[in-house]
Each structure stands twice: as structure tokens, then as C-alpha cells.
Amino acid sequence: MQLDHEMTVLAGHCLCGRVSWSSPGPVTRNLVCHCEDCRRATSSPFTAFVGLAPESVVWTGDVNHFESSRGTQRGFCRNCGTRLYFRSVKWPGEIHIHAATLDKGVDYRPTTQVVLRSRAAWLEDLHTLPGCLEFEAPPRDAGS
Ligand SMILES: [Zn+2]
Ligand SMILES: [Zn+2]
């Protein structure tokens, strides 16, 4: 998947499908964020964002937001809770949409990492962990 000007339309949706979005671009940012706020807000070790001009994004469905700090909004689906976007007065001309909501998110490729000083330590070893193509069954000793 290419995130450049040849991409005609970016599109995504939440887990339950009630919220969807699309944008013709262009992409202003394409990055992984390791900051603690993003980790907590997404309950994940990091998140990836696609930056777009807010007026270029068409939303359908019922989107709510949480103001995680003054002037910073984190949008989510009212029905399933999927995180959808980050907006801040610090970056008034942009909305940062969670790349994991892309319809073809499995093919997504970020180009930059930010706030590396907050990166979860275990990510350094992620590529060394045993892997399974599907869910692991039965459970094994978790090595605790
Ligand atoms: Zn939803
Ligand atoms: Zn962040």
C-alpha cells in the first residue's frame, strides 16, 4: 500500500463498522507514536497515525471524543470504543487518524517513529519472541 499522492482515496472503519471515514489525502504525516498518552489511550504499546487535513476527511457514524489534555481531542466510536483520531490545537491544520482503522491496515507502512524516549522496552526484543501464525492453543507456560 502506497501512502503518496498517487493514492486516490484513504478509507477506514471502526471495529463494529458503524463509523467509517475516507479522504483523498494528501497525507501530511505517517508515523508511529510511542508517547505514554498514546499508549494509554489505545491500550497498546504504540500507535500509528496518518495525518490529513481535517476538511479532507468525510466521516459517517457516531463519533465522540475525549479531551485527554487541554485542546487535545481523542475521537472514538460511541458504540464499540475503537480509537479513531487525535486532534490538538498544537497542530490546527491536521487530524491524525489511527492507521489501524485503515480498511487495508495490514498492508500499512509508517515512515517515521516519534517519542522514542518513551518506547516500551519490550519492543526491542519483539522480533526474538516465538511466533504463531494463528492464536496459540493450548496455552503454554508464559515464562513468568
Ligand atoms: Zn464502532
Ligand atoms: Zn503520542
mmCIF file of N, CA, C and O in Angstrom, residues 48-122:
data_model
loop_
_atom_site.group_PDB
_atom_site.id
_atom_site.type_symbol
_atom_site.label_atom_id
_atom_site.label_comp_id
_atom_site.label_asym_id
_atom_site.label_seq_id
_atom_site.Cartn_x
_atom_site.Cartn_y
_atom_site.Cartn_z
ATOM 1 N N ALA A 48 -0.015 4.095 15.415
ATOM 2 C CA ALA A 48 0.438 4.706 14.164
ATOM 3 C C ALA A 48 -0.650 5.645 13.651
ATOM 4 O O ALA A 48 -1.849 5.344 13.757
ATOM 5 N N PHE A 49 -0.212 6.763 13.115
ATOM 6 C CA PHE A 49 -1.145 7.796 12.653
ATOM 7 C C PHE A 49 -0.898 8.166 11.197
ATOM 8 O O PHE A 49 0.250 8.250 10.755
ATOM 9 N N VAL A 50 -1.994 8.451 10.519
ATOM 10 C CA VAL A 50 -1.946 9.074 9.198
ATOM 11 C C VAL A 50 -2.481 10.488 9.371
ATOM 12 O O VAL A 50 -3.628 10.668 9.795
ATOM 13 N N GLY A 51 -1.662 11.495 9.078
ATOM 14 C CA GLY A 51 -2.082 12.889 9.199
ATOM 15 C C GLY A 51 -2.766 13.362 7.927
ATOM 16 O O GLY A 51 -2.289 13.086 6.821
ATOM 17 N N LEU A 52 -3.881 14.054 8.104
ATOM 18 C CA LEU A 52 -4.662 14.561 6.975
ATOM 19 C C LEU A 52 -5.209 15.939 7.321
ATOM 20 O O LEU A 52 -5.305 16.303 8.499
ATOM 21 N N ALA A 53 -5.573 16.692 6.294
ATOM 22 C CA ALA A 53 -6.274 17.953 6.545
ATOM 23 C C ALA A 53 -7.685 17.616 7.024
ATOM 24 O O ALA A 53 -8.377 16.815 6.385
ATOM 25 N N PRO A 54 -8.125 18.202 8.140
ATOM 26 C CA PRO A 54 -9.444 17.843 8.694
ATOM 27 C C PRO A 54 -10.577 17.988 7.682
ATOM 28 O O PRO A 54 -11.483 17.152 7.644
ATOM 29 N N GLU A 55 -10.489 19.021 6.848
ATOM 30 C CA GLU A 55 -11.585 19.256 5.899
ATOM 31 C C GLU A 55 -11.575 18.249 4.753
ATOM 32 O O GLU A 55 -12.540 18.174 3.993
ATOM 33 N N SER A 56 -10.509 17.451 4.647
ATOM 34 C CA SER A 56 -10.458 16.452 3.574
ATOM 35 C C SER A 56 -11.093 15.132 3.988
ATOM 36 O O SER A 56 -11.247 14.236 3.164
ATOM 37 N N VAL A 57 -11.441 15.007 5.274
ATOM 38 C CA VAL A 57 -11.937 13.726 5.789
ATOM 39 C C VAL A 57 -13.464 13.754 5.894
ATOM 40 O O VAL A 57 -14.038 14.676 6.475
ATOM 41 N N VAL A 58 -14.096 12.756 5.306
ATOM 42 C CA VAL A 58 -15.543 12.592 5.415
ATOM 43 C C VAL A 58 -15.819 11.463 6.401
ATOM 44 O O VAL A 58 -15.302 10.349 6.245
ATOM 45 N N TRP A 59 -16.617 11.765 7.422
ATOM 46 C CA TRP A 59 -16.952 10.775 8.447
ATOM 47 C C TRP A 59 -18.393 10.324 8.280
ATOM 48 O O TRP A 59 -19.259 11.118 7.938
ATOM 49 N N THR A 60 -18.658 9.063 8.565
ATOM 50 C CA THR A 60 -20.034 8.608 8.715
ATOM 51 C C THR A 60 -20.125 7.883 10.050
ATOM 52 O O THR A 60 -19.163 7.238 10.476
ATOM 53 N N GLY A 61 -21.253 8.004 10.723
ATOM 54 C CA GLY A 61 -21.442 7.331 12.003
ATOM 55 C C GLY A 61 -21.292 8.279 13.171
ATOM 56 O O GLY A 61 -21.067 9.481 13.008
ATOM 57 N N ASP A 62 -21.387 7.709 14.351
ATOM 58 C CA ASP A 62 -21.488 8.476 15.587
ATOM 59 C C ASP A 62 -20.136 8.503 16.293
ATOM 60 O O ASP A 62 -19.753 7.557 16.961
ATOM 61 N N VAL A 63 -19.418 9.625 16.136
ATOM 62 C CA VAL A 63 -18.079 9.764 16.715
ATOM 63 C C VAL A 63 -18.144 10.650 17.949
ATOM 64 O O VAL A 63 -18.754 11.716 17.919
ATOM 65 N N ASN A 64 -17.556 10.199 19.011
ATOM 66 C CA ASN A 64 -17.435 11.002 20.229
ATOM 67 C C ASN A 64 -15.946 11.277 20.444
ATOM 68 O O ASN A 64 -15.100 10.704 19.760
ATOM 69 N N HIS A 65 -15.621 12.146 21.384
ATOM 70 C CA HIS A 65 -14.211 12.336 21.685
ATOM 71 C C HIS A 65 -14.005 12.578 23.170
ATOM 72 O O HIS A 65 -14.920 12.989 23.886
ATOM 73 N N PHE A 66 -12.790 12.282 23.604
ATOM 74 C CA PHE A 66 -12.341 12.527 24.968
ATOM 75 C C PHE A 66 -11.260 13.592 24.895
ATOM 76 O O PHE A 66 -10.356 13.495 24.056
ATOM 77 N N GLU A 67 -11.348 14.609 25.754
ATOM 78 C CA GLU A 67 -10.320 15.648 25.783
ATOM 79 C C GLU A 67 -9.229 15.201 26.755
ATOM 80 O O GLU A 67 -9.374 15.325 27.970
ATOM 81 N N SER A 68 -8.155 14.613 26.188
ATOM 82 C CA SER A 68 -7.132 13.982 27.030
ATOM 83 C C SER A 68 -6.231 15.017 27.695
ATOM 84 O O SER A 68 -5.623 14.729 28.720
ATOM 85 N N SER A 69 -6.106 16.171 27.116
ATOM 86 C CA SER A 69 -5.464 17.311 27.773
ATOM 87 C C SER A 69 -6.076 18.546 27.121
ATOM 88 O O SER A 69 -6.755 18.441 26.092
ATOM 89 N N ARG A 70 -5.837 19.693 27.690
ATOM 90 C CA ARG A 70 -6.484 20.906 27.202
ATOM 91 C C ARG A 70 -6.175 21.128 25.716
ATOM 92 O O ARG A 70 -5.003 21.196 25.327
ATOM 93 N N GLY A 71 -7.220 21.169 24.903
ATOM 94 C CA GLY A 71 -7.026 21.400 23.477
ATOM 95 C C GLY A 71 -6.674 20.166 22.670
ATOM 96 O O GLY A 71 -6.407 20.272 21.473
ATOM 97 N N THR A 72 -6.674 19.010 23.316
ATOM 98 C CA THR A 72 -6.361 17.759 22.624
ATOM 99 C C THR A 72 -7.551 16.813 22.705
ATOM 100 O O THR A 72 -8.023 16.498 23.793
ATOM 101 N N GLN A 73 -8.035 16.399 21.545
ATOM 102 C CA GLN A 73 -9.197 15.513 21.487
ATOM 103 C C GLN A 73 -8.801 14.171 20.894
ATOM 104 O O GLN A 73 -8.072 14.115 19.911
ATOM 105 N N ARG A 74 -9.317 13.117 21.513
ATOM 106 C CA ARG A 74 -9.096 11.766 21.009
ATOM 107 C C ARG A 74 -10.458 11.153 20.704
ATOM 108 O O ARG A 74 -11.252 10.900 21.599
ATOM 109 N N GLY A 75 -10.717 10.971 19.412
ATOM 110 C CA GLY A 75 -12.029 10.519 18.959
ATOM 111 C C GLY A 75 -12.174 9.012 19.034
ATOM 112 O O GLY A 75 -11.198 8.279 18.889
ATOM 113 N N PHE A 76 -13.409 8.572 19.234
ATOM 114 C CA PHE A 76 -13.680 7.133 19.297
ATOM 115 C C PHE A 76 -15.114 6.841 18.878
ATOM 116 O O PHE A 76 -15.981 7.711 18.924
ATOM 117 N N CYS A 77 -15.362 5.606 18.468
ATOM 118 C CA CYS A 77 -16.720 5.168 18.121
ATOM 119 C C CYS A 77 -17.542 5.050 19.392
ATOM 120 O O CYS A 77 -17.140 4.383 20.340
ATOM 121 N N ARG A 78 -18.702 5.670 19.384
ATOM 122 C CA ARG A 78 -19.578 5.638 20.547
ATOM 123 C C ARG A 78 -20.085 4.226 20.839
ATOM 124 O O ARG A 78 -20.389 3.895 21.977
ATOM 125 N N ASN A 79 -20.151 3.398 19.817
ATOM 126 C CA ASN A 79 -20.698 2.054 20.003
ATOM 127 C C ASN A 79 -19.651 1.038 20.454
ATOM 128 O O ASN A 79 -19.862 0.326 21.433
ATOM 129 N N CYS A 80 -18.519 0.971 19.779
ATOM 130 C CA CYS A 80 -17.536 -0.085 20.086
ATOM 131 C C CYS A 80 -16.277 0.429 20.779
ATOM 132 O O CYS A 80 -15.472 -0.357 21.256
ATOM 133 N N GLY A 81 -16.092 1.747 20.830
ATOM 134 C CA GLY A 81 -14.955 2.299 21.554
ATOM 135 C C GLY A 81 -13.664 2.382 20.766
ATOM 136 O O GLY A 81 -12.650 2.852 21.293
ATOM 137 N N THR A 82 -13.655 1.921 19.527
ATOM 138 C CA THR A 82 -12.433 1.996 18.716
ATOM 139 C C THR A 82 -11.916 3.432 18.655
ATOM 140 O O THR A 82 -12.666 4.355 18.369
ATOM 141 N N ARG A 83 -10.610 3.592 18.923
ATOM 142 C CA ARG A 83 -9.982 4.900 18.780
ATOM 143 C C ARG A 83 -9.880 5.260 17.309
ATOM 144 O O ARG A 83 -9.486 4.421 16.492
ATOM 145 N N LEU A 84 -10.232 6.494 16.989
ATOM 146 C CA LEU A 84 -10.286 6.901 15.588
ATOM 147 C C LEU A 84 -9.290 7.996 15.229
ATOM 148 O O LEU A 84 -8.692 7.963 14.163
ATOM 149 N N TYR A 85 -9.138 8.985 16.107
ATOM 150 C CA TYR A 85 -8.258 10.095 15.728
ATOM 151 C C TYR A 85 -7.713 10.824 16.943
ATOM 152 O O TYR A 85 -8.218 10.684 18.064
ATOM 153 N N PHE A 86 -6.703 11.631 16.665
ATOM 154 C CA PHE A 86 -6.110 12.581 17.605
ATOM 155 C C PHE A 86 -6.157 13.945 16.936
ATOM 156 O O PHE A 86 -5.823 14.078 15.758
ATOM 157 N N ARG A 87 -6.617 14.945 17.683
ATOM 158 C CA ARG A 87 -6.554 16.326 17.201
ATOM 159 C C ARG A 87 -6.054 17.196 18.326
ATOM 160 O O ARG A 87 -6.392 16.968 19.482
ATOM 161 N N SER A 88 -5.249 18.214 17.973
ATOM 162 C CA SER A 88 -4.726 19.101 19.001
ATOM 163 C C SER A 88 -4.599 20.511 18.457
ATOM 164 O O SER A 88 -4.300 20.691 17.262
ATOM 165 N N VAL A 89 -4.795 21.481 19.326
ATOM 166 C CA VAL A 89 -4.580 22.872 18.928
ATOM 167 C C VAL A 89 -3.113 23.113 18.571
ATOM 168 O O VAL A 89 -2.790 24.094 17.910
ATOM 169 N N LYS A 90 -2.239 22.182 18.992
ATOM 170 C CA LYS A 90 -0.828 22.311 18.618
ATOM 171 C C LYS A 90 -0.634 22.122 17.119
ATOM 172 O O LYS A 90 0.345 22.596 16.549
ATOM 173 N N TRP A 91 -1.509 21.356 16.479
ATOM 174 C CA TRP A 91 -1.427 21.080 15.043
ATOM 175 C C TRP A 91 -2.805 21.363 14.428
ATOM 176 O O TRP A 91 -3.541 20.438 14.059
ATOM 177 N N PRO A 92 -3.167 22.647 14.325
ATOM 178 C CA PRO A 92 -4.541 23.014 13.972
ATOM 179 C C PRO A 92 -4.958 22.593 12.565
ATOM 180 O O PRO A 92 -6.140 22.405 12.313
ATOM 181 N N GLY A 93 -4.013 22.449 11.658
ATOM 182 C CA GLY A 93 -4.370 22.119 10.277
ATOM 183 C C GLY A 93 -4.390 20.637 9.987
ATOM 184 O O GLY A 93 -4.417 20.244 8.823
ATOM 185 N N GLU A 94 -4.371 19.802 11.052
ATOM 186 C CA GLU A 94 -4.254 18.372 10.822
ATOM 187 C C GLU A 94 -5.186 17.580 11.733
ATOM 188 O O GLU A 94 -5.478 17.999 12.856
ATOM 189 N N ILE A 95 -5.600 16.437 11.249
ATOM 190 C CA ILE A 95 -6.203 15.411 12.096
ATOM 191 C C ILE A 95 -5.359 14.156 11.905
ATOM 192 O O ILE A 95 -4.953 13.845 10.774
ATOM 193 N N HIS A 96 -5.033 13.522 13.004
ATOM 194 C CA HIS A 96 -4.201 12.320 12.941
ATOM 195 C C HIS A 96 -5.112 11.115 13.163
ATOM 196 O O HIS A 96 -5.598 10.897 14.275
ATOM 197 N N ILE A 97 -5.333 10.380 12.121
ATOM 198 C CA ILE A 97 -6.243 9.228 12.192
ATOM 199 C C ILE A 97 -5.440 7.965 12.446
ATOM 200 O O ILE A 97 -4.378 7.744 11.839
ATOM 201 N N HIS A 98 -5.952 7.125 13.355
ATOM 202 C CA HIS A 98 -5.232 5.894 13.687
ATOM 203 C C HIS A 98 -5.148 4.988 12.461
ATOM 204 O O HIS A 98 -6.165 4.567 11.905
ATOM 205 N N ALA A 99 -3.912 4.675 12.071
ATOM 206 C CA ALA A 99 -3.682 3.867 10.866
ATOM 207 C C ALA A 99 -4.288 2.474 11.002
ATOM 208 O O ALA A 99 -4.626 1.848 9.998
ATOM 209 N N ALA A 100 -4.451 2.008 12.248
ATOM 210 C CA ALA A 100 -5.017 0.668 12.445
ATOM 211 C C ALA A 100 -6.472 0.594 11.987
ATOM 212 O O ALA A 100 -7.002 -0.504 11.821
ATOM 213 N N THR A 101 -7.116 1.755 11.783
ATOM 214 C CA THR A 101 -8.509 1.729 11.309
ATOM 215 C C THR A 101 -8.594 1.661 9.786
ATOM 216 O O THR A 101 -9.696 1.553 9.244
ATOM 217 N N LEU A 102 -7.464 1.749 9.100
ATOM 218 C CA LEU A 102 -7.497 1.672 7.631
ATOM 219 C C LEU A 102 -8.143 0.367 7.167
ATOM 220 O O LEU A 102 -7.915 -0.700 7.757
ATOM 221 N N ASP A 103 -8.920 0.462 6.107
ATOM 222 C CA ASP A 103 -9.555 -0.745 5.566
ATOM 223 C C ASP A 103 -8.516 -1.801 5.215
ATOM 224 O O ASP A 103 -8.755 -2.990 5.372
ATOM 225 N N LYS A 104 -7.365 -1.358 4.710
ATOM 226 C CA LYS A 104 -6.273 -2.281 4.369
ATOM 227 C C LYS A 104 -5.110 -2.074 5.329
ATOM 228 O O LYS A 104 -3.950 -1.992 4.917
ATOM 229 N N GLY A 105 -5.432 -2.012 6.621
ATOM 230 C CA GLY A 105 -4.434 -1.698 7.631
ATOM 231 C C GLY A 105 -3.293 -2.690 7.690
ATOM 232 O O GLY A 105 -2.181 -2.340 8.077
ATOM 233 N N VAL A 106 -3.534 -3.937 7.308
ATOM 234 C CA VAL A 106 -2.485 -4.949 7.391
ATOM 235 C C VAL A 106 -1.343 -4.625 6.426
ATOM 236 O O VAL A 106 -0.207 -5.033 6.638
ATOM 237 N N ASP A 107 -1.617 -3.862 5.393
ATOM 238 C CA ASP A 107 -0.587 -3.500 4.417
ATOM 239 C C ASP A 107 0.051 -2.146 4.713
ATOM 240 O O ASP A 107 0.943 -1.713 3.994
ATOM 241 N N TYR A 108 -0.403 -1.506 5.761
ATOM 242 C CA TYR A 108 0.078 -0.165 6.081
ATOM 243 C C TYR A 108 1.563 -0.163 6.448
ATOM 244 O O TYR A 108 2.044 -1.079 7.113
ATOM 245 N N ARG A 109 2.274 0.888 6.053
ATOM 246 C CA ARG A 109 3.694 1.047 6.378
ATOM 247 C C ARG A 109 3.965 2.477 6.831
ATOM 248 O O ARG A 109 3.890 3.394 6.017
ATOM 249 N N PRO A 110 4.304 2.671 8.114
ATOM 250 C CA PRO A 110 4.687 4.017 8.558
ATOM 251 C C PRO A 110 6.080 4.362 8.054
ATOM 252 O O PRO A 110 6.841 3.479 7.634
ATOM 253 N N THR A 111 6.430 5.637 8.123
ATOM 254 C CA THR A 111 7.737 6.078 7.625
ATOM 255 C C THR A 111 8.610 6.697 8.715
ATOM 256 O O THR A 111 9.793 6.946 8.468
ATOM 257 N N THR A 112 8.045 6.964 9.904
ATOM 258 C CA THR A 112 8.783 7.645 10.965
ATOM 259 C C THR A 112 8.299 7.135 12.317
ATOM 260 O O THR A 112 7.151 6.701 12.439
ATOM 261 N N GLN A 113 9.185 7.200 13.341
ATOM 262 C CA GLN A 113 8.793 6.951 14.722
ATOM 263 C C GLN A 113 9.063 8.214 15.536
ATOM 264 O O GLN A 113 10.105 8.843 15.336
ATOM 265 N N VAL A 114 8.146 8.552 16.439
ATOM 266 C CA VAL A 114 8.367 9.723 17.292
ATOM 267 C C VAL A 114 8.245 9.335 18.761
ATOM 268 O O VAL A 114 7.640 8.310 19.101
ATOM 269 N N VAL A 115 8.825 10.165 19.603
ATOM 270 C CA VAL A 115 8.871 9.982 21.060
ATOM 271 C C VAL A 115 9.478 8.620 21.422
ATOM 272 O O VAL A 115 8.968 7.882 22.262
ATOM 273 N N LEU A 116 10.590 8.323 20.765
ATOM 274 C CA LEU A 116 11.284 7.052 21.019
ATOM 275 C C LEU A 116 11.752 6.930 22.469
ATOM 276 O O LEU A 116 11.888 5.820 22.981
ATOM 277 N N ARG A 117 11.964 8.075 23.123
ATOM 278 C CA ARG A 117 12.415 8.007 24.515
ATOM 279 C C ARG A 117 11.381 7.322 25.412
ATOM 280 O O ARG A 117 11.714 6.878 26.504
ATOM 281 N N SER A 118 10.118 7.246 24.963
ATOM 282 C CA SER A 118 9.071 6.593 25.746
ATOM 283 C C SER A 118 8.730 5.203 25.244
ATOM 284 O O SER A 118 7.772 4.590 25.698
ATOM 285 N N ARG A 119 9.513 4.699 24.295
ATOM 286 C CA ARG A 119 9.172 3.400 23.698
ATOM 287 C C ARG A 119 9.177 2.295 24.746
ATOM 288 O O ARG A 119 10.082 2.211 25.583
ATOM 289 N N ALA A 120 8.181 1.414 24.688
ATOM 290 C CA ALA A 120 8.104 0.277 25.597
ATOM 291 C C ALA A 120 9.354 -0.593 25.415
ATOM 292 O O ALA A 120 9.688 -0.985 24.292
ATOM 293 N N ALA A 121 10.026 -0.904 26.522
ATOM 294 C CA ALA A 121 11.318 -1.600 26.450
ATOM 295 C C ALA A 121 11.206 -2.952 25.746
ATOM 296 O O ALA A 121 12.123 -3.364 25.026
ATOM 297 N N TRP A 122 10.090 -3.641 25.935
ATOM 298 C CA TRP A 122 9.996 -4.994 25.384
ATOM 299 C C TRP A 122 9.926 -5.012 23.864
ATOM 300 O O TRP A 122 10.152 -6.055 23.240
#
